PDB file of C-alpha atoms in Angstrom:
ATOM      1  CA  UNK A   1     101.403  75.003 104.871  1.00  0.00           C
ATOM      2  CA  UNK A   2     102.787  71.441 104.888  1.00  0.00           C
ATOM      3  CA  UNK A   3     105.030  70.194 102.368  1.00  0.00           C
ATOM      4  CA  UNK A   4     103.706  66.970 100.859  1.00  0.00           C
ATOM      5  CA  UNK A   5     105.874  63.915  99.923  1.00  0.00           C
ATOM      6  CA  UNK A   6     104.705  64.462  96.410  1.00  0.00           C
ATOM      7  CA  UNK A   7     106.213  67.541  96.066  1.00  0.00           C
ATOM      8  CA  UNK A   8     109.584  66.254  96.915  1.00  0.00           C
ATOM      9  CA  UNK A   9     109.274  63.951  93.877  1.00  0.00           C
ATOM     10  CA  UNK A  10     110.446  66.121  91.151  1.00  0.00           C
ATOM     11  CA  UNK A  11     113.401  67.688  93.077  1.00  0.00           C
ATOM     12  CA  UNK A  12     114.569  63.650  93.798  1.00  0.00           C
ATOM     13  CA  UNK A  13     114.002  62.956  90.146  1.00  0.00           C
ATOM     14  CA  UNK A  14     116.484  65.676  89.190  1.00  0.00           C
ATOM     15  CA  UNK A  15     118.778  65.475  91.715  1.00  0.00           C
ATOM     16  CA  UNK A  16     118.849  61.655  91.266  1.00  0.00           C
ATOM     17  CA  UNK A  17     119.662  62.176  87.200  1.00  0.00           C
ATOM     18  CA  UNK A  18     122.032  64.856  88.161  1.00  0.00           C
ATOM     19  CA  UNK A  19     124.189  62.315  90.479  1.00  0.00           C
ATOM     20  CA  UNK A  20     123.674  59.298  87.637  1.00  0.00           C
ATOM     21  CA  UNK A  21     125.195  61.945  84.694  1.00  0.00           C
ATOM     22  CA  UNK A  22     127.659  63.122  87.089  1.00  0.00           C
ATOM     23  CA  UNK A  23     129.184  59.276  87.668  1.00  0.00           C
ATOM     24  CA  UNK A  24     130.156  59.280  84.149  1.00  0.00           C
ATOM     25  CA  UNK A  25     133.735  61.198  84.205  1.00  0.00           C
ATOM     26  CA  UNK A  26     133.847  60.643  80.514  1.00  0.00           C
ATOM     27  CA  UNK A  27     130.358  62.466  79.478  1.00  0.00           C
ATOM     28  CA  UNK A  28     131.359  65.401  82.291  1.00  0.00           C
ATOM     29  CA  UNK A  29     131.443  68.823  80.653  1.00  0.00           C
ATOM     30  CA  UNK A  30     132.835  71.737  81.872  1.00  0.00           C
ATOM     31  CA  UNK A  31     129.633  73.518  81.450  1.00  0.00           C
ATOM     32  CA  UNK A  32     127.691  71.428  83.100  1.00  0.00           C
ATOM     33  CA  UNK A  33     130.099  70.304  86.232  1.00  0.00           C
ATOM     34  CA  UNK A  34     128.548  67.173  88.666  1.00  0.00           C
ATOM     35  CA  UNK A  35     126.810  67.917  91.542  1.00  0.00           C
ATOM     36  CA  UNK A  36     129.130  66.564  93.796  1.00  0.00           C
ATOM     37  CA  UNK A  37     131.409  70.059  92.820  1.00  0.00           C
ATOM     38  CA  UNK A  38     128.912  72.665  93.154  1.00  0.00           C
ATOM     39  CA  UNK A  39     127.375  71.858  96.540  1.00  0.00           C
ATOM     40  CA  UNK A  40     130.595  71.374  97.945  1.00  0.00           C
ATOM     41  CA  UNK A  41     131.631  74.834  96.504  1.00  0.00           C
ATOM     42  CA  UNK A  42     128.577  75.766  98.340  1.00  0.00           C
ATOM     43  CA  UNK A  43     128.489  74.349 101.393  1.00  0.00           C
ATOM     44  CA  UNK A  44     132.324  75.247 101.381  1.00  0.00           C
ATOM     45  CA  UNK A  45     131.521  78.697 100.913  1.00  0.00           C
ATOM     46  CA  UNK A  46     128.769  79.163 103.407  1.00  0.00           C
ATOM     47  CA  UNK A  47     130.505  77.712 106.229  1.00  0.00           C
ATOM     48  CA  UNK A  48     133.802  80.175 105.708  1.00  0.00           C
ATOM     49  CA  UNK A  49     131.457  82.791 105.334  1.00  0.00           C
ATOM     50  CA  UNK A  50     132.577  83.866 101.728  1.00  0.00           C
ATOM     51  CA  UNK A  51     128.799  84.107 100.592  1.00  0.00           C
ATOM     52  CA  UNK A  52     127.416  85.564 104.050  1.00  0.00           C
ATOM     53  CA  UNK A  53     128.093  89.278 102.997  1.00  0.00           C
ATOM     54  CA  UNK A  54     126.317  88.545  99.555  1.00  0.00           C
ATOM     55  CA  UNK A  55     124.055  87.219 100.966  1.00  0.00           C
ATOM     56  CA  UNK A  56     122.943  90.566 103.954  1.00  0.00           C
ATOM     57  CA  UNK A  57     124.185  93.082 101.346  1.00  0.00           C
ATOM     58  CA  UNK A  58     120.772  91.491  98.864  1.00  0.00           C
ATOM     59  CA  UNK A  59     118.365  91.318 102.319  1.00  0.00           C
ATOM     60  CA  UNK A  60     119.721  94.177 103.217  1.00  0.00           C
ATOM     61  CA  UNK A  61     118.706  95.794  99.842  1.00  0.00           C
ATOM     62  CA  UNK A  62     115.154  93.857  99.406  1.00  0.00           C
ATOM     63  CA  UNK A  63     113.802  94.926 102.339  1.00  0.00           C
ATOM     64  CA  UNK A  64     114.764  98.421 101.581  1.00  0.00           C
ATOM     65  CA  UNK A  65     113.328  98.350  98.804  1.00  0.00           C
ATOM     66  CA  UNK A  66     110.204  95.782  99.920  1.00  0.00           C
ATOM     67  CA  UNK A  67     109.428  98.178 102.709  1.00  0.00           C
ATOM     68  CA  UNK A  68     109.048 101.388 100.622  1.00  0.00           C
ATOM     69  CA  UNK A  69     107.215 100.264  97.861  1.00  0.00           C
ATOM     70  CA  UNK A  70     105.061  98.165 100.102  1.00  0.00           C
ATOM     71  CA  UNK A  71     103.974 100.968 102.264  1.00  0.00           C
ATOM     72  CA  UNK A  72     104.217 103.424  99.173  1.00  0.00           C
ATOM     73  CA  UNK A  73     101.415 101.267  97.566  1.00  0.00           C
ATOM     74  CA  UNK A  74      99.680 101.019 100.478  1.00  0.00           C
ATOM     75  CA  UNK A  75      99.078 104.510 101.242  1.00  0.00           C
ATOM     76  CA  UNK A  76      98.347 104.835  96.927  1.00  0.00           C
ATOM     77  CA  UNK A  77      96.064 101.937  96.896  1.00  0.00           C
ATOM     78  CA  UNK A  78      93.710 103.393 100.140  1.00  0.00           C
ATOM     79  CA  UNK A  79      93.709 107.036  98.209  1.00  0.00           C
ATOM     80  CA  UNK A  80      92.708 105.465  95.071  1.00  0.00           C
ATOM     81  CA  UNK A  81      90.260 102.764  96.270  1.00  0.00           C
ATOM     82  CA  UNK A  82      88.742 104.387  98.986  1.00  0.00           C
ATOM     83  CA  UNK A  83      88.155 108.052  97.756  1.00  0.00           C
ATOM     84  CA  UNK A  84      85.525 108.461  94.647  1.00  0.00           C
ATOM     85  CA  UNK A  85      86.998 111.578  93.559  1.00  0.00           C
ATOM     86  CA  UNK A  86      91.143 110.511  94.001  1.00  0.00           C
ATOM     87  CA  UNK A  87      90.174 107.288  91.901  1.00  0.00           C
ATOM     88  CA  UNK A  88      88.835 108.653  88.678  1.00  0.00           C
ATOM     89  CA  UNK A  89      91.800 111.364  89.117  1.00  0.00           C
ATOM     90  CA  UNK A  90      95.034 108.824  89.486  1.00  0.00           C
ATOM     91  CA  UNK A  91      93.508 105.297  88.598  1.00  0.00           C
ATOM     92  CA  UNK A  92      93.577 106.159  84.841  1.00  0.00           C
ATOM     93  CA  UNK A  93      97.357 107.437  84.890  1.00  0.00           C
ATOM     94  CA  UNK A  94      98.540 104.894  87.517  1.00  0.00           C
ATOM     95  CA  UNK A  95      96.850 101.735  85.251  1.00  0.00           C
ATOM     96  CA  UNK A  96      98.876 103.488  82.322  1.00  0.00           C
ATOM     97  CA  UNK A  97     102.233 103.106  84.230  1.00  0.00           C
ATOM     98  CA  UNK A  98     101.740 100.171  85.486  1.00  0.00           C
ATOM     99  CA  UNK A  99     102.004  98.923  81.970  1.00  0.00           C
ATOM    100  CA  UNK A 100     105.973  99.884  81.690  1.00  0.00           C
ATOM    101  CA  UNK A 101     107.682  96.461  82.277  1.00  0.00           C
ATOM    102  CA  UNK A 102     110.023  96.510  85.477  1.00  0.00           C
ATOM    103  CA  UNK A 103     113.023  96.395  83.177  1.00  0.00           C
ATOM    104  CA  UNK A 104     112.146  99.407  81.081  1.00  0.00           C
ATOM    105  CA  UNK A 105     112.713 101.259  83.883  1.00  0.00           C
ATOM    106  CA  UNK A 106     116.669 100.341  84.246  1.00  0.00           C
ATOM    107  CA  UNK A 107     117.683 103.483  81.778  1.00  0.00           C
ATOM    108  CA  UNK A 108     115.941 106.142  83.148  1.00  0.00           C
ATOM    109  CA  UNK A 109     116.480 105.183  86.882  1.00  0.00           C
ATOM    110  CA  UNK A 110     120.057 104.943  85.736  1.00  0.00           C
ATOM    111  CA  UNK A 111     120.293 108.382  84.737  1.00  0.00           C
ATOM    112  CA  UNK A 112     118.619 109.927  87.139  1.00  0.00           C
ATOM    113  CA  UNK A 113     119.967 107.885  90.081  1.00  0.00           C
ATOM    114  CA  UNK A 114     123.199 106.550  88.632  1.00  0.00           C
ATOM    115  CA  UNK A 115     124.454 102.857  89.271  1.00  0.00           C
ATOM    116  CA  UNK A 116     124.976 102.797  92.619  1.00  0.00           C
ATOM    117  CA  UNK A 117     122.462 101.827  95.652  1.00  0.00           C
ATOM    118  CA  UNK A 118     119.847 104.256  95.385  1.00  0.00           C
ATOM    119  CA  UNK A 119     118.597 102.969  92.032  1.00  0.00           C
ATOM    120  CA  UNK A 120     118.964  99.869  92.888  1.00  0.00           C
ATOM    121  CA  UNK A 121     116.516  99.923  95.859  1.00  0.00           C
ATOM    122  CA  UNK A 122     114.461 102.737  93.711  1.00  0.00           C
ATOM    123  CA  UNK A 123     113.665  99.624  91.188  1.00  0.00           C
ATOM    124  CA  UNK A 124     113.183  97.161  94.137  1.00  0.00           C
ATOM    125  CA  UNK A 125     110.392  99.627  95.739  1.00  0.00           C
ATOM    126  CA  UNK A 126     109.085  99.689  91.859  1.00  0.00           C
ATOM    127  CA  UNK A 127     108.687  95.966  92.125  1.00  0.00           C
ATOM    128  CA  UNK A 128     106.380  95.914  95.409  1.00  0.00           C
ATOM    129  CA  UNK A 129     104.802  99.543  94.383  1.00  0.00           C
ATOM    130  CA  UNK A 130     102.548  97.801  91.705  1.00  0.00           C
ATOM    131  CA  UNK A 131     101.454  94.385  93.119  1.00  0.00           C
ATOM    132  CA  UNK A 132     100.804  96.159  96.900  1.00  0.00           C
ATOM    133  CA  UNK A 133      98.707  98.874  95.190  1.00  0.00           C
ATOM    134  CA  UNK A 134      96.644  96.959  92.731  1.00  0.00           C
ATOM    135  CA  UNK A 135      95.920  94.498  95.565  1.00  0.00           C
ATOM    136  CA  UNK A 136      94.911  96.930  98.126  1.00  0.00           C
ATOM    137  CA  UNK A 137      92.852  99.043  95.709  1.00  0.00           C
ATOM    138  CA  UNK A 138      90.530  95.641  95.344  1.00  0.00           C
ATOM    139  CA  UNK A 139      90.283  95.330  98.581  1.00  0.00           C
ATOM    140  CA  UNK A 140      89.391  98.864  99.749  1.00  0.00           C
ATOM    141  CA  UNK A 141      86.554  98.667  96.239  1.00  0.00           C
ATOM    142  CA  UNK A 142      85.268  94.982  98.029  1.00  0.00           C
ATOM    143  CA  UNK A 143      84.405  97.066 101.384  1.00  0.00           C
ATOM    144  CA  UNK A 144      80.858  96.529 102.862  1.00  0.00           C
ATOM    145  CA  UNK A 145      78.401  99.581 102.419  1.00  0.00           C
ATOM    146  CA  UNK A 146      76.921  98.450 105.711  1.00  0.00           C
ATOM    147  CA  UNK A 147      80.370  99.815 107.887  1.00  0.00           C
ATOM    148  CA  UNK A 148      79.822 103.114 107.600  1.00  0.00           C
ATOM    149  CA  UNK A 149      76.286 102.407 109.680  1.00  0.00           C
ATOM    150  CA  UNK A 150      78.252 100.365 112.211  1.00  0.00           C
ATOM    151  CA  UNK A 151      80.795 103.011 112.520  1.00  0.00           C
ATOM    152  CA  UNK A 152      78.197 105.763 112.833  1.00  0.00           C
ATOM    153  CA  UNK A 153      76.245 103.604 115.626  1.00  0.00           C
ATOM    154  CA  UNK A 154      79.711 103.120 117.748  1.00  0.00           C
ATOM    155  CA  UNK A 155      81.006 106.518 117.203  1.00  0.00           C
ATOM    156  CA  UNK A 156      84.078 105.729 115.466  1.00  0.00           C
ATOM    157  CA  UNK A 157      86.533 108.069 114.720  1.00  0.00           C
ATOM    158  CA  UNK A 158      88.387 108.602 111.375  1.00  0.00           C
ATOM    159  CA  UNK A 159      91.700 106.560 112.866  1.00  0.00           C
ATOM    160  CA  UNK A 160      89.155 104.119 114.376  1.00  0.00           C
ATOM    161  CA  UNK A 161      87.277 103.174 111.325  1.00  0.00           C
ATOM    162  CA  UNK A 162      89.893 102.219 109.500  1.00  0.00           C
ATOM    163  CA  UNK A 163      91.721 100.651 112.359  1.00  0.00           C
ATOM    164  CA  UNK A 164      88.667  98.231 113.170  1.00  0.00           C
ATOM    165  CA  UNK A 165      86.721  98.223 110.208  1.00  0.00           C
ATOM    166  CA  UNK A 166      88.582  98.910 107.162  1.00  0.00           C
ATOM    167  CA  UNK A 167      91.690  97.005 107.325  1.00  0.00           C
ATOM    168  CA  UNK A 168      90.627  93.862 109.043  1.00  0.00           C
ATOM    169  CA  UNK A 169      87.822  93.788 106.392  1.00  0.00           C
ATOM    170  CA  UNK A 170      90.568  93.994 103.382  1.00  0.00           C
ATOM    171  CA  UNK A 171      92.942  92.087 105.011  1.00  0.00           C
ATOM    172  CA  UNK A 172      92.946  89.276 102.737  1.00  0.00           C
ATOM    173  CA  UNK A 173      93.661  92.065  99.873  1.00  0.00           C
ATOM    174  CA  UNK A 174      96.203  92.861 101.891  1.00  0.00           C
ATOM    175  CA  UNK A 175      98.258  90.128 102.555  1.00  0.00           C
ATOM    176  CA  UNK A 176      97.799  89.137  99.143  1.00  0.00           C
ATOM    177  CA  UNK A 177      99.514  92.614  97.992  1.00  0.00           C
ATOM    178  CA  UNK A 178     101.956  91.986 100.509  1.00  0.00           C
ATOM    179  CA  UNK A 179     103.074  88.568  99.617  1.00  0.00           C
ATOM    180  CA  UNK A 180     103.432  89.258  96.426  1.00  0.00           C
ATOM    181  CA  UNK A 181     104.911  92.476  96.706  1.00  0.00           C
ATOM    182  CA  UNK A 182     107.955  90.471  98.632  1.00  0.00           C
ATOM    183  CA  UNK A 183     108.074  87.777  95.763  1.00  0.00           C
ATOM    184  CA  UNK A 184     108.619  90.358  92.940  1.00  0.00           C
ATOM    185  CA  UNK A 185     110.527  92.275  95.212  1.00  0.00           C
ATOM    186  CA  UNK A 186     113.445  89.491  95.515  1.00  0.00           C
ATOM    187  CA  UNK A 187     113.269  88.935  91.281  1.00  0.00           C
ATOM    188  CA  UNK A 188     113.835  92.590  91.446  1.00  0.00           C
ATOM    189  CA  UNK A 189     116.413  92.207  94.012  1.00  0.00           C
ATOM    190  CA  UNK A 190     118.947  90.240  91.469  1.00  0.00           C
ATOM    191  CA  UNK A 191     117.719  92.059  88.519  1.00  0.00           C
ATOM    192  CA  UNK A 192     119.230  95.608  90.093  1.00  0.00           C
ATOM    193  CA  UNK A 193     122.376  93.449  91.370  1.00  0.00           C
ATOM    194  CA  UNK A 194     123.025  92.262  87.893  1.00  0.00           C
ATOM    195  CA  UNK A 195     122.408  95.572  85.640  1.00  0.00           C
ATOM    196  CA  UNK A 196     123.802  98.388  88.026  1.00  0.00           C
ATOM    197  CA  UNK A 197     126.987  98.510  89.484  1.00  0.00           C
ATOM    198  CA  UNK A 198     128.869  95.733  90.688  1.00  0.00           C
ATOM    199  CA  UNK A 199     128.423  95.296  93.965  1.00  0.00           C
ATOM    200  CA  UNK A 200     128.647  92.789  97.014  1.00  0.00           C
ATOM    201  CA  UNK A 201     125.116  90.646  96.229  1.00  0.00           C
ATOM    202  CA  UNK A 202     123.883  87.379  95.630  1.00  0.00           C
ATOM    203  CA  UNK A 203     123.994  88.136  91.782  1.00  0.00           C
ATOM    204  CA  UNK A 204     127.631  88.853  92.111  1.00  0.00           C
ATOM    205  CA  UNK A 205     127.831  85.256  92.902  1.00  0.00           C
ATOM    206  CA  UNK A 206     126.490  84.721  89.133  1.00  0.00           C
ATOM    207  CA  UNK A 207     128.572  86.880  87.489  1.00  0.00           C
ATOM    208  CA  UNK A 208     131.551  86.292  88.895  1.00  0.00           C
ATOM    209  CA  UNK A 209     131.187  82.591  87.848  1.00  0.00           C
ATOM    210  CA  UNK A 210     130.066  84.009  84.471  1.00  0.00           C
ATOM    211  CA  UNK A 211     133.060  86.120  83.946  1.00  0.00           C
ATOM    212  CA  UNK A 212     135.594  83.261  84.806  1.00  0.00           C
ATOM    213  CA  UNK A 213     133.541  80.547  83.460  1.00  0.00           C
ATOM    214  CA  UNK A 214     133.656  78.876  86.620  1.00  0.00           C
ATOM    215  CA  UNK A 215     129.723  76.683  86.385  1.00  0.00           C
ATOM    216  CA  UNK A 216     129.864  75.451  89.437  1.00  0.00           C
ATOM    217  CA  UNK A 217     129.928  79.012  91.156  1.00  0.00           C
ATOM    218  CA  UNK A 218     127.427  79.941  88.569  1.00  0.00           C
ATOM    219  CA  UNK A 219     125.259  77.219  89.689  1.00  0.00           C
ATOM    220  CA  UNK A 220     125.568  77.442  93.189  1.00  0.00           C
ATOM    221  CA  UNK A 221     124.660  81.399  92.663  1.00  0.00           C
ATOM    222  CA  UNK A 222     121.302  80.014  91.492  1.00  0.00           C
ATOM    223  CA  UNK A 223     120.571  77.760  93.718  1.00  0.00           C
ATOM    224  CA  UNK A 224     121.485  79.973  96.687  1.00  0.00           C
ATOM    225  CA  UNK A 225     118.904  82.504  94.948  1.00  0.00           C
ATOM    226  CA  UNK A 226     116.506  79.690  94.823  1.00  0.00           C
ATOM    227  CA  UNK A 227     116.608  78.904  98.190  1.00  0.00           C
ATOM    228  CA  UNK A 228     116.467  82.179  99.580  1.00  0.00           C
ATOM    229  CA  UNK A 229     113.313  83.363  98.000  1.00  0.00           C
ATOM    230  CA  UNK A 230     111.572  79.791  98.635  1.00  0.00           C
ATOM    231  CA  UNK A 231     112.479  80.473 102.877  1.00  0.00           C
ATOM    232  CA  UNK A 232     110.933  83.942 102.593  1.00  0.00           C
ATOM    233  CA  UNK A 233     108.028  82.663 100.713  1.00  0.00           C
ATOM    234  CA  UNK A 234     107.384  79.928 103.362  1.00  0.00           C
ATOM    235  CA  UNK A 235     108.133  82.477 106.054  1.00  0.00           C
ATOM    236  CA  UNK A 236     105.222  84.746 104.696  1.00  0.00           C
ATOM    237  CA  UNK A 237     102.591  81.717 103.927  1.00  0.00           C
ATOM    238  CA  UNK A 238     102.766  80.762 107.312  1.00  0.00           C
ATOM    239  CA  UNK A 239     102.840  84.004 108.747  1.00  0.00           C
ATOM    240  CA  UNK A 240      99.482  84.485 106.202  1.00  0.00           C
ATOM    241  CA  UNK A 241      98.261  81.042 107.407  1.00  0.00           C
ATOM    242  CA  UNK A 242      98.172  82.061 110.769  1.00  0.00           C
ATOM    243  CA  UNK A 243      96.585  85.762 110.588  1.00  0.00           C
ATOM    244  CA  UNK A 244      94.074  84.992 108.439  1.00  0.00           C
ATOM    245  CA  UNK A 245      93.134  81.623 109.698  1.00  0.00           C
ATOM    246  CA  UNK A 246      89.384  82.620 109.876  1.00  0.00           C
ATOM    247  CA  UNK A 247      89.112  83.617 106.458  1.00  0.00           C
ATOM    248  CA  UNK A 248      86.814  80.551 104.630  1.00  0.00           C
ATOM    249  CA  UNK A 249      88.925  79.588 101.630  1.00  0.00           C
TER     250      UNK A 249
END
């Protein structure tokens, strides 16, 4: 996916009227601090290394979490979609759940996990569960009648027909489950940072800055954020690009 001039419009826009407000010493507010003081806060911090361990304690803790609820939904999402019988037994109880916002999640997993890491990545995995799921349950429901005759003519095993038939056939499901199973999975990522424990993260960036009122930490927390889901969402698009470059869009 190329990035088109246009796009970069908007970001020069605010950037521009960021640098123009921040020339006037005598407007400046301490809650809104120039831009000239949080990227070099930032820039200041990444190249001492202060924010690296915030930053591989959060990766660290999305894929966790992006990994088990990925493949959790996966394995949910084939049972459901594929099998008659297993869908009109879970489908009905999984769309109820499914309902129960993200968030409303934070006191139980709290008390029955605590504060510390496990619930954290417990929500995360929560966060891809759903999306993964839904996603490959369409896809597995969109499957050719006709495969089962091709598999019977070649002989296909069990492990075959799903290897050569099923899942290239759904792939596009797939992929779409996938991708954005790893963008809630980072939202979900600094959600857990910010309401369990305290803990090295990304979002301890934020509330650090919140806690001494220091805006251009605060700032530079969110923009760090920013930036790190926008490379792993370009990471994945291209990777998506690529494999399913014979799909007719």
């Amino acid at each position: 996916m190329k990035l088109s001039y246009r796009a970069l419009i908007v970001p020069a826009a605010l950037c521009s009227a960021w640098i123009f407000y921040s020339l006037f010493e005598s407007h400046s507010h301490p809650l809104f601090p120039s831009i000239e003081s949080v990227f070099s806060l930032l820039i200041r911090k990444l190249v001492t290394g202060a924010y690296l361990t915030d930053i591989l304690w959060s990766l660290r803790r999305n894929i966790s979490g992006f990994a088990l609820g990925t493949a959790s939904g996966l394995i949910a999402g084939i049972v459901m979609g594929y099998f008659t019988r297993m869908d009109k037994l879970l489908t009905p109880t999984f769309n109820f759940f499914k309902q129960v916002t993200l968030l409303a999640w934070i006191p139980l997993l709290s008390m029955w996990f605590g504060q510390g890491e496990t619930a954290k990545i417990v929500l995360i995995s929560l966060a891809s569960f759903y999306p993964m799921t839904v996603n490959t349950y369409a896809g597995m429901r969109s499957l050719d009648s006709k495969r089962n005759e091709v598999a019977l003519m070649c002989q296909l095993s069990s492990f075959k027909k799903l290897r050569m038939l099923i899942i290239p056939e759904s792939a596009p499901y797939l992929y779409t489950g996938v991708h954005l199973a790893l963008i809630y999975s980072w939202v979900a990522t600094i959600a857990a940072e910010y309401f369990f424990s305290s803990a090295p993260g990304v979002a301890n960036i934020i509330t650090d800055g919140r806690d001494t009122l220091d805006m251009p930490k605060v700032i530079s927390g969110m923009i760090l954020i920013a930036s790190i889901g926008f490379v792993l969402n370009s990471i994945f698009t291209r990777l998506e690009a690529r494999q399913l470059h014979w799909v007719q869009k």
